[in-house]
């Protein structure tokens, strides 16, 4: 199991669901040779990127890197999102820069089998 736990967020799941719908519309457009369906599906996929970004900036995404196990739940809101995350492209695009570089801590070890 990864200690990084990337993508298990409200922002991640919502964006993935919207992108899946958009991809389905694009696929239907390819099968039916429909330009409006292709364009509509591409617009839905683009909207999924924007929705994910807005939700991340609102605190429903999570910063990159190692996080404590207590913050792994899906409905845990990120209270540091307003100040920006170090190394986060989405925060950098929004003009949010963290005041300082985070202190890197060693990740906890998770035993993978009873033998360890």
XYZ file of C-alpha atoms in Angstrom:
116
model
C 0.000 0.000 0.000
C 1.309 3.424 -0.893
C 1.911 5.960 1.852
C 1.236 8.780 -0.587
C -2.481 8.026 -0.993
C -2.811 10.259 -4.074
C -6.224 10.882 -5.577
C -8.447 9.526 -2.808
C -10.304 12.811 -2.469
C -13.658 14.363 -3.230
C -11.919 16.431 -5.928
C -10.278 13.359 -7.454
C -13.396 11.185 -7.534
C -15.642 13.977 -8.821
C -13.211 14.874 -11.582
C -12.819 11.217 -12.530
C -16.598 10.710 -12.727
C -17.100 13.770 -14.929
C -14.159 12.782 -17.175
C -15.591 9.266 -17.518
C -18.909 10.684 -18.687
C -17.118 12.989 -21.126
C -15.054 10.089 -22.462
C -18.237 8.100 -22.976
C -19.761 10.961 -24.957
C -16.598 11.207 -27.086
C -16.739 7.447 -27.655
C -20.370 7.655 -28.705
C -19.428 10.493 -31.051
C -16.723 8.351 -32.646
C -19.109 5.421 -33.084
C -21.888 7.569 -34.557
C -19.525 9.887 -36.484
C -21.107 12.876 -34.754
C -19.047 16.051 -34.561
C -21.374 17.652 -31.967
C -20.950 14.622 -29.698
C -17.155 14.762 -30.113
C -17.061 18.455 -29.268
C -19.542 18.055 -26.405
C -17.544 15.188 -24.924
C -14.320 17.181 -25.177
C -16.009 20.101 -23.402
C -17.186 17.767 -20.615
C -13.648 16.382 -20.199
C -12.262 19.934 -20.041
C -14.928 20.798 -17.456
C -13.768 17.840 -15.348
C -10.293 19.372 -15.148
C -11.718 22.722 -14.045
C -14.076 21.145 -11.482
C -11.227 19.099 -10.002
C -9.006 22.173 -9.800
C -11.689 24.307 -8.119
C -12.465 21.558 -5.591
C -8.744 21.166 -4.842
C -8.392 24.903 -4.232
C -11.479 24.775 -1.985
C -9.766 22.193 0.220
C -11.367 19.000 -1.092
C -8.133 17.840 -2.717
C -4.948 16.888 -0.943
C -1.362 18.086 -1.253
C 1.229 15.951 -3.015
C 3.545 13.801 -0.927
C 3.377 11.786 2.262
C 0.457 12.480 4.599
C -0.347 11.170 8.074
C -2.690 8.200 8.182
C -5.334 10.294 9.993
C -5.738 12.376 6.812
C -6.318 9.439 4.462
C -10.118 9.380 4.744
C -12.076 10.636 1.742
C -13.997 13.331 3.598
C -11.031 14.922 5.385
C -10.807 18.516 4.206
C -7.388 20.080 3.673
C -7.142 23.144 5.890
C -3.873 24.338 4.308
C -5.285 24.692 0.779
C -5.765 28.461 1.037
C -2.050 29.043 1.499
C -1.072 26.684 -1.311
C 0.831 23.423 -1.322
C 4.564 23.168 -1.908
C 5.206 21.484 -5.273
C 1.537 21.582 -6.320
C 0.960 22.579 -9.945
C -2.708 23.416 -9.324
C -1.864 25.796 -6.497
C 0.933 27.373 -8.541
C -1.476 27.990 -11.443
C -3.838 29.714 -9.010
C -1.016 31.923 -7.730
C -0.945 30.284 -4.319
C 2.565 29.908 -2.970
C 3.284 28.425 0.475
C 5.155 30.673 2.873
C 7.757 28.037 3.701
C 9.039 24.681 2.531
C 7.519 21.787 4.511
C 9.704 19.701 6.758
C 10.155 16.260 5.227
C 9.497 13.467 7.696
C 10.090 9.796 7.293
C 7.020 7.773 6.352
C 5.812 5.069 8.690
C 6.411 1.462 7.771
C 3.440 -0.775 7.037
C 4.050 -4.518 7.462
C 2.933 -6.356 4.332
C 2.847 -9.812 5.873
C 2.820 -11.351 9.348
C 6.395 -12.548 8.773
C 7.814 -8.998 8.804
